[in-house]
Tab-separated table of C-alpha atoms and ligand atoms in Angstrom:
chain	number	residue	atom	x	y	z
A	1	MET	CA	-28.899	10.880	33.595
A	2	PRO	CA	-28.892	7.233	32.483
A	3	ASP	CA	-26.770	5.005	34.668
A	4	ARG	CA	-23.884	3.004	33.275
A	5	ASP	CA	-25.855	-0.208	32.899
A	6	ASP	CA	-28.524	1.505	30.812
A	7	SER	CA	-25.885	2.873	28.493
A	8	ASP	CA	-24.243	-0.553	28.114
A	9	ASP	CA	-27.583	-2.135	27.419
A	10	LEU	CA	-28.424	0.487	24.836
A	11	LEU	CA	-25.210	0.003	22.845
A	12	VAL	CA	-25.584	-3.766	22.950
A	13	ARG	CA	-29.167	-3.485	21.767
A	14	ALA	CA	-28.177	-1.145	18.941
A	15	ALA	CA	-25.418	-3.529	17.873
A	16	ARG	CA	-27.810	-6.502	18.054
A	17	THR	CA	-30.334	-4.662	15.917
A	18	ALA	CA	-27.671	-3.909	13.328
A	19	ALA	CA	-26.442	-7.508	13.456
A	20	ALA	CA	-29.957	-8.913	12.960
A	21	TYR	CA	-30.447	-6.563	10.023
A	22	ARG	CA	-27.199	-7.728	8.463
A	23	ALA	CA	-28.114	-11.372	9.020
A	24	GLY	CA	-31.325	-10.812	7.053
A	25	LEU	CA	-29.727	-8.953	4.132
A	26	ALA	CA	-29.468	-11.920	1.794
A	27	GLU	CA	-33.225	-12.555	1.777
A	28	ARG	CA	-34.642	-9.099	2.363
A	29	PRO	CA	-36.163	-7.298	-0.670
A	30	VAL	CA	-33.350	-5.021	-1.819
A	31	ALA	CA	-35.339	-1.825	-2.360
A	32	ALA	CA	-36.814	0.084	0.586
A	33	ALA	CA	-40.167	-1.347	1.692
A	34	ARG	CA	-41.895	2.025	1.961
A	35	PRO	CA	-42.014	5.050	-0.356
A	36	PRO	CA	-39.910	8.101	0.587
A	37	ASP	CA	-42.996	10.126	1.631
A	38	ALA	CA	-43.978	7.525	4.215
A	39	VAL	CA	-40.421	7.384	5.531
A	40	ARG	CA	-40.300	11.160	5.745
A	41	ALA	CA	-43.537	11.156	7.725
A	42	ALA	CA	-42.123	8.566	10.129
A	43	PHE	CA	-39.197	10.859	10.956
A	44	ALA	CA	-41.112	14.124	10.906
A	45	GLY	CA	-42.876	15.763	13.816
A	46	PRO	CA	-42.161	18.690	16.084
A	47	LEU	CA	-38.877	19.030	17.959
A	48	PRO	CA	-39.564	17.441	21.356
A	49	ALA	CA	-39.986	20.070	24.048
A	50	GLY	CA	-37.911	18.098	26.546
A	51	PRO	CA	-35.724	15.023	26.965
A	52	THR	CA	-36.616	11.460	25.946
A	53	PRO	CA	-35.036	8.393	27.565
A	54	PRO	CA	-32.213	7.149	25.285
A	55	ALA	CA	-33.670	3.655	24.922
A	56	ASP	CA	-36.962	5.121	23.687
A	57	VAL	CA	-35.086	7.288	21.203
A	58	VAL	CA	-33.283	4.297	19.747
A	59	ASP	CA	-36.529	2.300	19.545
A	60	ALA	CA	-38.137	5.215	17.733
A	61	LEU	CA	-35.213	5.466	15.313
A	62	VAL	CA	-35.384	1.770	14.479
A	63	ALA	CA	-39.145	1.985	13.915
A	64	ALA	CA	-38.868	5.087	11.730
A	65	ALA	CA	-35.938	3.860	9.634
A	66	ASP	CA	-36.947	0.280	8.985
A	67	GLY	CA	-39.121	0.813	5.917
A	68	GLY	CA	-36.605	3.228	4.462
A	69	LEU	CA	-33.528	1.022	4.506
A	70	VAL	CA	-32.062	-0.172	1.189
A	71	ALA	CA	-30.092	-3.415	1.327
A	72	THR	CA	-27.010	-1.815	-0.208
A	73	ALA	CA	-24.885	-3.896	2.143
A	74	GLY	CA	-26.412	-7.121	0.829
A	75	PRO	CA	-25.315	-9.448	-1.975
A	76	ARG	CA	-27.711	-8.264	-4.718
A	77	PHE	CA	-27.325	-4.508	-4.737
A	78	PHE	CA	-25.721	-3.663	-8.096
A	79	GLY	CA	-26.460	0.051	-8.261
A	80	PHE	CA	-23.951	2.919	-8.449
A	81	VAL	CA	-20.620	1.385	-7.360
A	82	VAL	CA	-21.714	0.352	-3.916
A	83	GLY	CA	-20.091	-2.398	-1.881
A	84	GLY	CA	-21.137	-3.866	1.439
A	85	ALA	CA	-19.240	-3.626	4.689
A	86	LEU	CA	-16.897	-6.366	5.879
A	87	PRO	CA	-17.668	-7.854	9.318
A	88	ALA	CA	-14.473	-6.795	11.107
A	89	ALA	CA	-14.589	-3.349	9.498
A	90	THR	CA	-18.197	-2.892	10.573
A	91	ALA	CA	-17.418	-3.969	14.123
A	92	ALA	CA	-14.412	-1.635	14.143
A	93	ASP	CA	-16.685	1.212	13.086
A	94	VAL	CA	-19.026	0.381	15.963
A	95	LEU	CA	-16.012	0.637	18.265
A	96	ALA	CA	-14.969	3.910	16.640
A	97	ALA	CA	-18.403	5.290	17.483
A	98	GLY	CA	-18.268	3.949	21.011
A	99	TRP	CA	-14.746	5.138	21.658
A	100	ASP	CA	-15.633	8.507	20.105
A	101	GLN	CA	-12.059	9.311	19.171
A	102	CYS	CA	-11.068	12.376	17.199
A	103	ALA	CA	-8.528	11.487	14.514
A	104	PHE	CA	-7.088	15.006	14.352
A	105	ASN	CA	-3.614	14.028	15.536
A	106	GLU	CA	-1.742	11.736	17.914
A	107	VAL	CA	-2.259	14.052	20.865
A	108	LEU	CA	-6.021	13.705	20.605
A	109	SER	CA	-5.914	9.975	19.807
A	110	PRO	CA	-2.659	8.048	19.498
A	111	ALA	CA	-4.665	4.950	18.520
A	112	ALA	CA	-6.600	6.666	15.745
A	113	ALA	CA	-3.415	8.189	14.335
A	114	ALA	CA	-1.495	4.907	14.517
A	115	ALA	CA	-4.314	2.947	12.835
A	116	GLU	CA	-4.339	5.423	9.944
A	117	GLU	CA	-0.576	5.297	9.612
A	118	ALA	CA	-0.490	1.493	9.521
A	119	ALA	CA	-3.533	1.121	7.249
A	120	GLY	CA	-2.154	3.852	4.995
A	121	ARG	CA	1.056	1.914	4.501
A	122	TRP	CA	-0.897	-1.262	3.684
A	123	LEU	CA	-3.043	0.629	1.185
A	124	VAL	CA	-0.071	2.113	-0.627
A	125	GLU	CA	1.476	-1.351	-0.868
A	126	LEU	CA	-1.727	-3.018	-2.129
A	127	LEU	CA	-2.328	-0.315	-4.732
A	128	GLY	CA	1.270	-0.535	-5.933
A	129	LEU	CA	1.955	3.137	-5.238
A	130	PRO	CA	5.326	4.607	-4.237
A	131	ALA	CA	6.432	3.661	-0.719
A	132	GLY	CA	6.461	6.781	1.419
A	133	ALA	CA	3.335	8.225	-0.197
A	134	SER	CA	1.059	10.004	2.274
A	135	VAL	CA	-2.525	8.878	2.835
A	136	GLY	CA	-5.246	11.160	4.134
A	137	PHE	CA	-8.347	9.382	5.462
A	138	VAL	CA	-11.151	11.452	3.973
A	139	THR	CA	-14.901	11.001	3.532
A	140	GLY	CA	-14.763	9.502	0.046
A	141	GLY	CA	-13.652	9.897	-3.535
A	142	GLN	CA	-15.015	13.433	-3.737
A	143	ALA	CA	-12.861	14.670	-0.866
A	144	ALA	CA	-9.904	12.637	-2.138
A	145	ASN	CA	-10.175	14.320	-5.539
A	146	THR	CA	-10.349	17.724	-3.844
A	147	ALA	CA	-7.267	16.915	-1.756
A	148	GLY	CA	-5.280	15.606	-4.730
A	149	LEU	CA	-6.160	18.571	-6.918
A	150	ALA	CA	-5.375	20.972	-4.055
A	151	ALA	CA	-1.938	19.373	-3.773
A	152	GLY	CA	-1.484	19.718	-7.522
A	153	ARG	CA	-2.649	23.329	-7.496
A	154	HIS	CA	-0.089	24.062	-4.780
A	155	ALA	CA	2.752	22.325	-6.610
A	156	VAL	CA	2.282	23.783	-10.094
A	157	LEU	CA	1.780	27.306	-8.766
A	158	ALA	CA	4.720	27.058	-6.360
A	159	ARG	CA	6.904	26.058	-9.324
A	160	ALA	CA	5.683	29.226	-11.055
A	161	GLY	CA	6.665	31.283	-8.005
A	162	HIS	CA	3.110	31.819	-6.741
A	163	ASP	CA	1.963	31.035	-3.178
A	164	VAL	CA	-1.654	30.017	-3.678
A	165	GLU	CA	-2.221	29.189	0.002
A	166	ARG	CA	-1.341	32.759	0.967
A	167	ASP	CA	-2.444	34.758	-2.065
A	168	GLY	CA	-5.208	32.676	-3.581
A	169	LEU	CA	-5.583	32.332	-7.317
A	170	ALA	CA	-5.868	36.051	-7.974
A	171	GLY	CA	-2.664	37.508	-9.350
A	172	GLY	CA	-1.174	34.101	-10.118
A	173	PRO	CA	-0.701	32.500	-13.504
A	174	ARG	CA	-3.726	30.692	-14.933
A	175	VAL	CA	-3.706	26.957	-14.189
A	176	ARG	CA	-4.587	24.716	-17.125
A	177	VAL	CA	-6.720	21.704	-16.264
A	178	VAL	CA	-6.796	18.830	-18.723
A	179	ALA	CA	-9.261	16.013	-18.049
A	180	GLY	CA	-11.104	13.285	-19.904
A	181	ALA	CA	-14.552	13.887	-21.381
A	182	GLU	CA	-15.862	10.955	-19.316
A	183	ARG	CA	-14.357	12.047	-16.000
A	184	HIS	CA	-16.443	11.643	-12.855
A	185	ALA	CA	-18.657	14.606	-11.917
A	186	THR	CA	-16.805	14.988	-8.627
A	187	ILE	CA	-13.743	16.307	-10.495
A	188	ASP	CA	-15.805	19.307	-11.586
A	189	ARG	CA	-17.073	19.942	-8.065
A	190	SER	CA	-13.518	19.779	-6.733
A	191	LEU	CA	-12.426	22.324	-9.345
A	192	ARG	CA	-15.299	24.592	-8.301
A	193	LEU	CA	-14.334	24.346	-4.655
A	194	LEU	CA	-10.704	25.061	-5.477
A	195	GLY	CA	-11.590	28.290	-7.245
A	196	MET	CA	-10.583	27.095	-10.694
A	197	GLY	CA	-14.113	26.629	-11.969
A	198	THR	CA	-15.247	24.138	-14.568
A	199	ALA	CA	-14.948	26.267	-17.692
A	200	CYS	CA	-11.170	25.940	-17.509
A	201	VAL	CA	-11.288	22.212	-18.260
A	202	GLU	CA	-9.686	21.311	-21.562
A	203	GLU	CA	-11.416	18.051	-22.439
A	204	VAL	CA	-9.724	15.040	-23.903
A	205	ALA	CA	-11.850	12.728	-26.059
A	206	ALA	CA	-12.649	9.255	-24.816
A	207	GLY	CA	-11.879	6.139	-26.804
A	208	PRO	CA	-14.539	3.553	-27.683
A	209	ASP	CA	-14.402	1.843	-24.259
A	210	GLY	CA	-14.577	5.054	-22.189
A	211	GLY	CA	-10.863	5.326	-21.452
A	212	ILE	CA	-8.957	8.427	-22.513
A	213	ASP	CA	-7.801	8.777	-26.143
A	214	VAL	CA	-4.052	9.177	-25.604
A	215	ALA	CA	-3.423	10.692	-29.053
A	216	ASP	CA	-6.006	13.370	-28.257
A	217	LEU	CA	-4.362	13.930	-24.884
A	218	GLY	CA	-1.146	14.733	-26.742
A	219	ARG	CA	-2.960	17.210	-28.984
A	220	VAL	CA	-4.675	18.942	-26.053
A	221	LEU	CA	-1.446	19.165	-24.056
A	222	ASP	CA	0.361	20.737	-27.009
A	223	ARG	CA	-2.240	23.501	-27.274
A	224	GLY	CA	-0.963	25.560	-24.351
A	225	THR	CA	1.756	26.241	-21.820
A	226	GLY	CA	1.965	27.176	-18.154
A	227	PRO	CA	1.039	25.493	-14.874
A	228	LEU	CA	-0.840	22.305	-15.698
A	229	LEU	CA	-3.014	19.762	-13.874
A	230	VAL	CA	-3.927	16.565	-15.686
A	231	CYS	CA	-6.744	14.409	-14.262
A	232	LEU	CA	-6.735	10.811	-15.377
A	233	GLN	CA	-9.127	8.052	-14.384
A	234	ALA	CA	-8.942	4.427	-13.327
A	235	GLY	CA	-12.468	3.077	-13.612
A	236	ASN	CA	-15.056	4.778	-15.836
A	237	VAL	CA	-18.305	4.665	-13.817
A	238	ASN	CA	-20.202	3.322	-16.807
A	239	THR	CA	-17.817	0.923	-18.481
A	240	GLY	CA	-15.107	0.289	-15.878
A	241	ALA	CA	-12.474	1.266	-18.469
A	242	CYS	CA	-9.182	2.581	-17.109
A	243	ASP	CA	-7.195	5.251	-18.918
A	244	ASP	CA	-3.968	3.977	-20.456
A	245	LEU	CA	-1.920	5.326	-17.571
A	246	ALA	CA	1.373	3.813	-18.742
A	247	ALA	CA	1.167	6.026	-21.829
A	248	ALA	CA	-0.779	9.013	-20.486
A	249	VAL	CA	1.113	9.732	-17.261
A	250	PRO	CA	4.588	10.039	-18.865
A	251	LEU	CA	3.099	12.130	-21.685
A	252	ALA	CA	1.542	14.535	-19.184
A	253	ARG	CA	4.768	14.599	-17.176
A	254	GLU	CA	6.746	15.582	-20.280
A	255	HIS	CA	4.525	18.664	-20.408
A	256	GLY	CA	5.380	19.504	-16.794
A	257	ALA	CA	1.984	18.454	-15.433
A	258	TRP	CA	0.923	17.389	-11.984
A	259	VAL	CA	-0.925	14.160	-12.649
A	260	HIS	CA	-3.885	13.186	-10.507
A	261	VAL	CA	-5.592	9.818	-10.915
A	262	ASP	CA	-9.225	9.440	-9.887
A	263	GLY	CA	-9.204	5.758	-9.032
A	264	ALA	CA	-12.203	5.720	-6.716
A	265	PHE	CA	-12.905	2.093	-7.503
A	266	GLY	CA	-10.723	1.225	-10.511
A	267	LEU	CA	-7.422	1.601	-8.705
A	268	TRP	CA	-8.272	-1.603	-6.843
A	269	ALA	CA	-7.434	-3.488	-10.049
A	270	ALA	CA	-3.835	-3.098	-8.876
A	271	ALA	CA	-4.522	-5.454	-5.966
A	272	ALA	CA	-5.585	-8.381	-8.177
A	273	PRO	CA	-2.731	-9.918	-10.182
A	274	ALA	CA	-4.943	-10.809	-13.165
A	275	ARG	CA	-6.308	-7.220	-13.412
A	276	ALA	CA	-3.258	-5.162	-12.416
A	277	HIS	CA	-2.296	-4.577	-16.064
A	278	LEU	CA	-5.400	-2.358	-16.359
A	279	VAL	CA	-3.785	0.268	-14.124
A	280	ALA	CA	-0.132	-0.242	-15.052
A	281	GLY	CA	1.627	3.105	-14.849
A	282	ALA	CA	-0.591	4.444	-12.055
A	283	ALA	CA	2.397	4.650	-9.732
A	284	LEU	CA	4.019	7.255	-12.001
A	285	ALA	CA	1.371	9.854	-11.093
A	286	ASP	CA	1.591	12.464	-8.319
A	287	SER	CA	-1.701	12.009	-6.481
A	288	TRP	CA	-4.500	9.469	-6.342
A	289	ALA	CA	-8.065	9.295	-5.082
A	290	CYS	CA	-9.373	5.942	-3.960
A	291	ASP	CA	-12.446	4.804	-2.066
A	292	GLY	CA	-12.703	2.446	0.868
A	293	HIS	CA	-16.491	2.318	0.986
A	294	LYS	CA	-16.935	1.128	-2.591
A	295	TRP	CA	-14.929	-1.875	-3.655
A	296	LEU	CA	-12.946	-2.483	-0.471
A	297	ASN	CA	-16.239	-2.954	1.358
A	298	LEU	CA	-15.507	-0.644	4.262
A	299	PRO	CA	-18.401	1.155	5.939
A	300	TYR	CA	-19.211	4.725	4.881
A	301	ASP	CA	-17.531	7.204	4.931
A	302	SER	CA	-14.142	6.115	3.772
A	303	GLY	CA	-11.868	7.500	1.084
A	304	PHE	CA	-8.123	7.845	0.650
A	305	ALA	CA	-6.319	10.955	-0.564
A	306	ILE	CA	-2.872	9.749	-1.543
A	307	CYS	CA	0.101	11.855	-2.573
A	308	ALA	CA	3.591	10.770	-3.627
A	309	ASP	CA	5.120	13.707	-1.745
A	310	PRO	CA	3.773	14.080	1.816
A	311	ALA	CA	5.209	17.593	2.124
A	312	VAL	CA	3.192	18.788	-0.871
A	313	GLN	CA	-0.029	17.281	0.473
A	314	ALA	CA	0.567	18.930	3.837
A	315	ALA	CA	1.543	22.251	2.268
A	316	ALA	CA	-1.775	22.321	0.427
A	317	LEU	CA	-4.015	21.122	3.245
A	318	SER	CA	-2.491	21.683	6.665
A	319	TYR	CA	-3.452	24.657	8.759
A	320	THR	CA	-1.246	23.660	11.666
A	321	ALA	CA	1.417	26.284	12.107
A	322	ALA	CA	3.614	23.773	13.929
A	323	TYR	CA	3.786	21.616	10.853
A	324	LEU	CA	4.238	24.480	8.428
A	325	VAL	CA	7.301	25.751	10.297
A	326	GLY	CA	8.667	22.233	10.659
A	327	ALA	CA	8.299	22.076	14.436
A	328	GLY	CA	5.955	19.098	14.251
A	329	GLY	CA	8.736	16.775	13.112
A	330	ASP	CA	9.078	15.428	9.615
A	331	ARG	CA	5.836	13.458	9.603
A	332	PRO	CA	2.600	15.267	8.819
A	333	ALA	CA	-0.192	14.642	11.337
A	334	PRO	CA	-3.342	12.887	10.098
A	335	SER	CA	-5.147	16.221	9.960
A	336	ASP	CA	-2.458	17.740	7.722
A	337	LEU	CA	-3.474	15.406	4.879
A	338	VAL	CA	-7.235	15.880	4.703
A	339	THR	CA	-9.912	18.462	3.966
A	340	GLU	CA	-11.515	17.997	7.395
A	341	SER	CA	-10.464	19.227	10.820
A	342	SER	CA	-12.120	17.124	13.550
A	343	ARG	CA	-12.906	13.683	12.170
A	344	ARG	CA	-14.202	10.318	13.295
A	345	ALA	CA	-11.492	7.659	13.554
A	346	ARG	CA	-11.969	6.117	10.107
A	347	GLY	CA	-8.643	4.330	10.311
A	348	PHE	CA	-9.958	1.658	12.675
A	349	ALA	CA	-12.368	0.310	10.029
A	350	ALA	CA	-9.739	0.494	7.286
A	351	TRP	CA	-7.150	-1.266	9.436
A	352	ALA	CA	-9.670	-3.938	10.456
A	353	GLY	CA	-10.977	-4.516	6.927
A	354	LEU	CA	-7.487	-4.865	5.471
A	355	ARG	CA	-6.439	-7.152	8.281
A	356	GLU	CA	-9.576	-9.261	7.857
A	357	LEU	CA	-8.880	-9.802	4.138
A	358	GLY	CA	-5.120	-9.725	3.947
A	359	ARG	CA	-3.401	-9.360	0.604
A	360	ALA	CA	-4.939	-12.551	-0.807
A	361	GLY	CA	-8.398	-11.617	0.398
A	362	VAL	CA	-8.315	-8.218	-1.303
A	363	ALA	CA	-7.073	-9.841	-4.529
A	364	ASP	CA	-9.879	-12.434	-4.331
A	365	LEU	CA	-12.523	-9.790	-3.681
A	366	VAL	CA	-11.500	-7.771	-6.734
A	367	GLU	CA	-11.079	-10.751	-9.034
A	368	ARG	CA	-14.319	-12.396	-7.891
A	369	CYS	CA	-16.354	-9.266	-8.596
A	370	CYS	CA	-14.858	-9.007	-12.090
A	371	VAL	CA	-15.641	-12.649	-12.844
A	372	LEU	CA	-19.179	-12.225	-11.511
A	373	ALA	CA	-19.666	-9.094	-13.642
A	374	ALA	CA	-18.699	-11.106	-16.722
A	375	ARG	CA	-21.170	-13.808	-15.664
A	376	PHE	CA	-23.885	-11.153	-15.283
A	377	ALA	CA	-23.152	-9.834	-18.781
A	378	ALA	CA	-23.144	-13.307	-20.325
A	379	GLY	CA	-26.466	-14.168	-18.692
A	380	LEU	CA	-28.113	-10.981	-19.908
A	381	ALA	CA	-26.684	-11.378	-23.412
A	382	GLU	CA	-28.027	-14.908	-23.576
A	383	GLY	CA	-31.435	-13.507	-22.663
A	384	GLY	CA	-31.350	-11.045	-25.551
A	385	ALA	CA	-29.765	-7.935	-24.010
A	386	GLU	CA	-27.249	-5.823	-25.861
A	387	ILE	CA	-24.032	-5.447	-23.848
A	388	GLY	CA	-22.427	-2.040	-24.241
A	389	ASN	CA	-18.923	-2.551	-22.946
A	390	PRO	CA	-16.126	-5.077	-22.839
A	391	VAL	CA	-16.413	-6.278	-19.231
A	392	VAL	CA	-12.833	-5.742	-18.078
A	393	LEU	CA	-13.634	-4.816	-14.495
A	394	ASN	CA	-16.784	-4.924	-12.338
A	395	GLN	CA	-19.088	-2.779	-14.499
A	396	VAL	CA	-21.628	-3.933	-17.110
A	397	LEU	CA	-23.827	-1.870	-19.440
A	398	ALA	CA	-26.847	-3.685	-20.874
A	399	ARG	CA	-29.962	-2.620	-22.737
A	400	PHE	CA	-33.124	-4.055	-24.232
A	401	THR	CA	-34.277	-2.832	-27.680
A	402	ASP	CA	-34.611	0.904	-26.944
A	403	ASP	CA	-34.452	3.565	-24.216
A	404	ALA	CA	-38.086	3.229	-23.148
A	405	ARG	CA	-37.984	-0.534	-22.743
A	406	THR	CA	-34.630	-0.334	-20.971
A	407	ASP	CA	-35.965	2.199	-18.459
A	408	ALA	CA	-39.112	0.120	-17.953
A	409	VAL	CA	-37.002	-2.933	-17.157
A	410	VAL	CA	-34.923	-0.969	-14.622
A	411	ALA	CA	-38.059	0.312	-12.877
A	412	ALA	CA	-39.676	-3.124	-12.831
A	413	VAL	CA	-36.558	-4.790	-11.404
A	414	GLN	CA	-36.283	-2.180	-8.661
A	415	ARG	CA	-39.948	-2.693	-7.733
A	416	GLU	CA	-39.745	-6.479	-7.777
A	417	GLY	CA	-36.971	-6.498	-5.188
A	418	THR	CA	-34.796	-9.521	-6.010
A	419	CYS	CA	-31.960	-7.163	-6.810
A	420	TRP	CA	-31.374	-3.466	-7.386
A	421	LEU	CA	-29.679	-1.919	-10.352
A	422	GLY	CA	-29.879	1.543	-11.845
A	423	GLY	CA	-30.139	3.170	-15.232
A	424	THR	CA	-27.578	5.441	-16.830
A	425	THR	CA	-27.153	7.475	-19.990
A	426	TRP	CA	-23.991	6.626	-21.853
A	427	ARG	CA	-23.199	8.163	-25.230
A	428	GLY	CA	-26.747	9.337	-25.749
A	429	ARG	CA	-28.512	6.066	-25.018
A	430	ARG	CA	-30.096	4.587	-21.905
A	431	TRP	CA	-28.465	1.564	-20.308
A	432	ILE	CA	-28.919	-0.680	-17.318
A	433	ARG	CA	-25.773	-0.275	-15.264
A	434	VAL	CA	-24.626	-3.255	-13.231
A	435	SER	CA	-21.830	-2.823	-10.752
A	436	VAL	CA	-20.613	-5.898	-8.894
A	437	SER	CA	-18.829	-4.556	-5.824
A	438	GLY	CA	-20.111	-6.540	-2.849
A	439	ALA	CA	-17.905	-8.900	-0.867
A	440	THR	CA	-20.798	-11.297	-0.221
A	441	THR	CA	-22.155	-11.591	-3.787
A	442	THR	CA	-22.115	-15.171	-5.114
A	443	GLU	CA	-22.738	-16.857	-8.481
A	444	ALA	CA	-26.190	-17.798	-7.215
A	445	ASP	CA	-26.934	-14.122	-6.450
A	446	VAL	CA	-25.915	-13.169	-9.978
A	447	ASP	CA	-27.985	-15.953	-11.543
A	448	ARG	CA	-31.057	-15.023	-9.491
A	449	SER	CA	-30.613	-11.393	-10.467
A	450	VAL	CA	-30.139	-12.159	-14.168
A	451	ALA	CA	-33.363	-14.178	-14.044
A	452	ALA	CA	-35.183	-11.249	-12.409
A	453	VAL	CA	-33.980	-8.850	-15.116
A	454	LEU	CA	-34.968	-11.245	-17.904
A	455	ARG	CA	-38.420	-11.732	-16.344
A	456	ALA	CA	-38.882	-7.964	-16.311
A	457	ALA	CA	-37.685	-7.728	-19.918
A	458	ALA	CA	-40.160	-10.420	-20.976
A	459	ALA	CA	-42.982	-8.510	-19.281
A	460	HIS	CA	-42.050	-5.246	-21.030
A	461	ARG	CA	-41.911	-5.819	-24.764
B	1	PLP	C1	-17.742	7.206	-6.749
B	1	PLP	C2	-16.702	7.914	-7.518
B	1	PLP	C3	-16.226	9.153	-7.077
B	1	PLP	C4	-16.779	9.831	-5.859
B	1	PLP	O1	-16.548	9.067	-4.722
B	1	PLP	P1	-17.404	9.267	-3.387
B	1	PLP	O2	-16.840	8.245	-2.498
B	1	PLP	O3	-18.834	9.012	-3.773
B	1	PLP	O4	-17.186	10.655	-2.926
B	1	PLP	C5	-15.223	9.749	-7.814
B	1	PLP	N1	-14.744	9.182	-8.913
B	1	PLP	C6	-15.175	7.991	-9.382
B	1	PLP	C7	-14.564	7.418	-10.617
B	1	PLP	C8	-16.174	7.314	-8.693
B	1	PLP	O5	-16.605	6.139	-9.127
């Protein structure tokens, strides 16, 4: 067994290695240095027959991983909707690993439970959601969508006299699911997991910017009756457009719907005064999915499953008999609000990140990314790119001439390493998708990246 000093030394060394990596992020090529096959070979090999000293294991991990790390935490990663990780939140996550707390409930870890409760209240306030809403600390937007839709499934079937937790879907009334044509793919996976399948989705057309067409929503809603879930979206992954929630939520409510808002990144508009109008009306919904590891710049894995009525969220998700019979008091435990059972203490990082930024810091982060996205779009347009969307949030679609040239530019930029951005298909055409979500991204990072894209475009005519 290692003695105590060895263990201390090992954790300090691991933290130092991570810190040195983070210190080098701004100048490191953004893409991984080695191809996936080489990285796979570095990790591969037979299962060791016996033990290895911990320090050697960590050295081996660092050596194997190095060429396969992507600087997603750095200032010039613009792919997917990926943010970095704030310093205090990262350090808190290191502590969470070291403390090895289980966030199941306050018996297992009073600190983990209290951090989630406090951070949950701050989140609800920042996002402008109803005070008293419950917040489950889940792995990400996917799990938050599953939790929100599970709560909705419970509520609409309970109103119809059917106990879906006990009896499942069989024998109950059919649940209608109405969702936008440009919803995130995770909504469909959540529906699969919840037994409703994807064929049940009644699609609502999207407007020109990628937000829902509210007139079409009205038409789709009028087509049927019965238990109804409506999934709306704050933040289209291509265009950043937010559904007109102020119009859509009340309309869905008039039809008796449970309204879930997938706001994985877009809901953060609520925290920036100049952008909050984009998600006006969000608070009228019943459940919300939001990410911590995207725009809030918390470490992975961090998502928030939020529900206006804590009892409904717990009824759908809890398996704790004590809570279900009311013996656990009137507050659901952390584990009653999530899709997981044992969990790492994610609340420490969320609490630390929110405390590090404060209200003004979160507002600045959101606003700054939006302004930088507009700068990115303007720079590309000046260099001859077509811009595909009004840049209202942190997302930009750009293309050069045709699909082939656009894809060639994406590949060349990724290889060159100044920045990283991905390609996407939107409305039948290929686009470069730029997402500005990092807390450390500056104007200079955007300008350098625009120049790299324009160089690649000039080389691929
Ligand atoms: C990223 C995203 C999700 C999924 O979130 P994960 O954190 O990756 O699970 C869901 N919806 C939208 C709109 C997203 O952008």
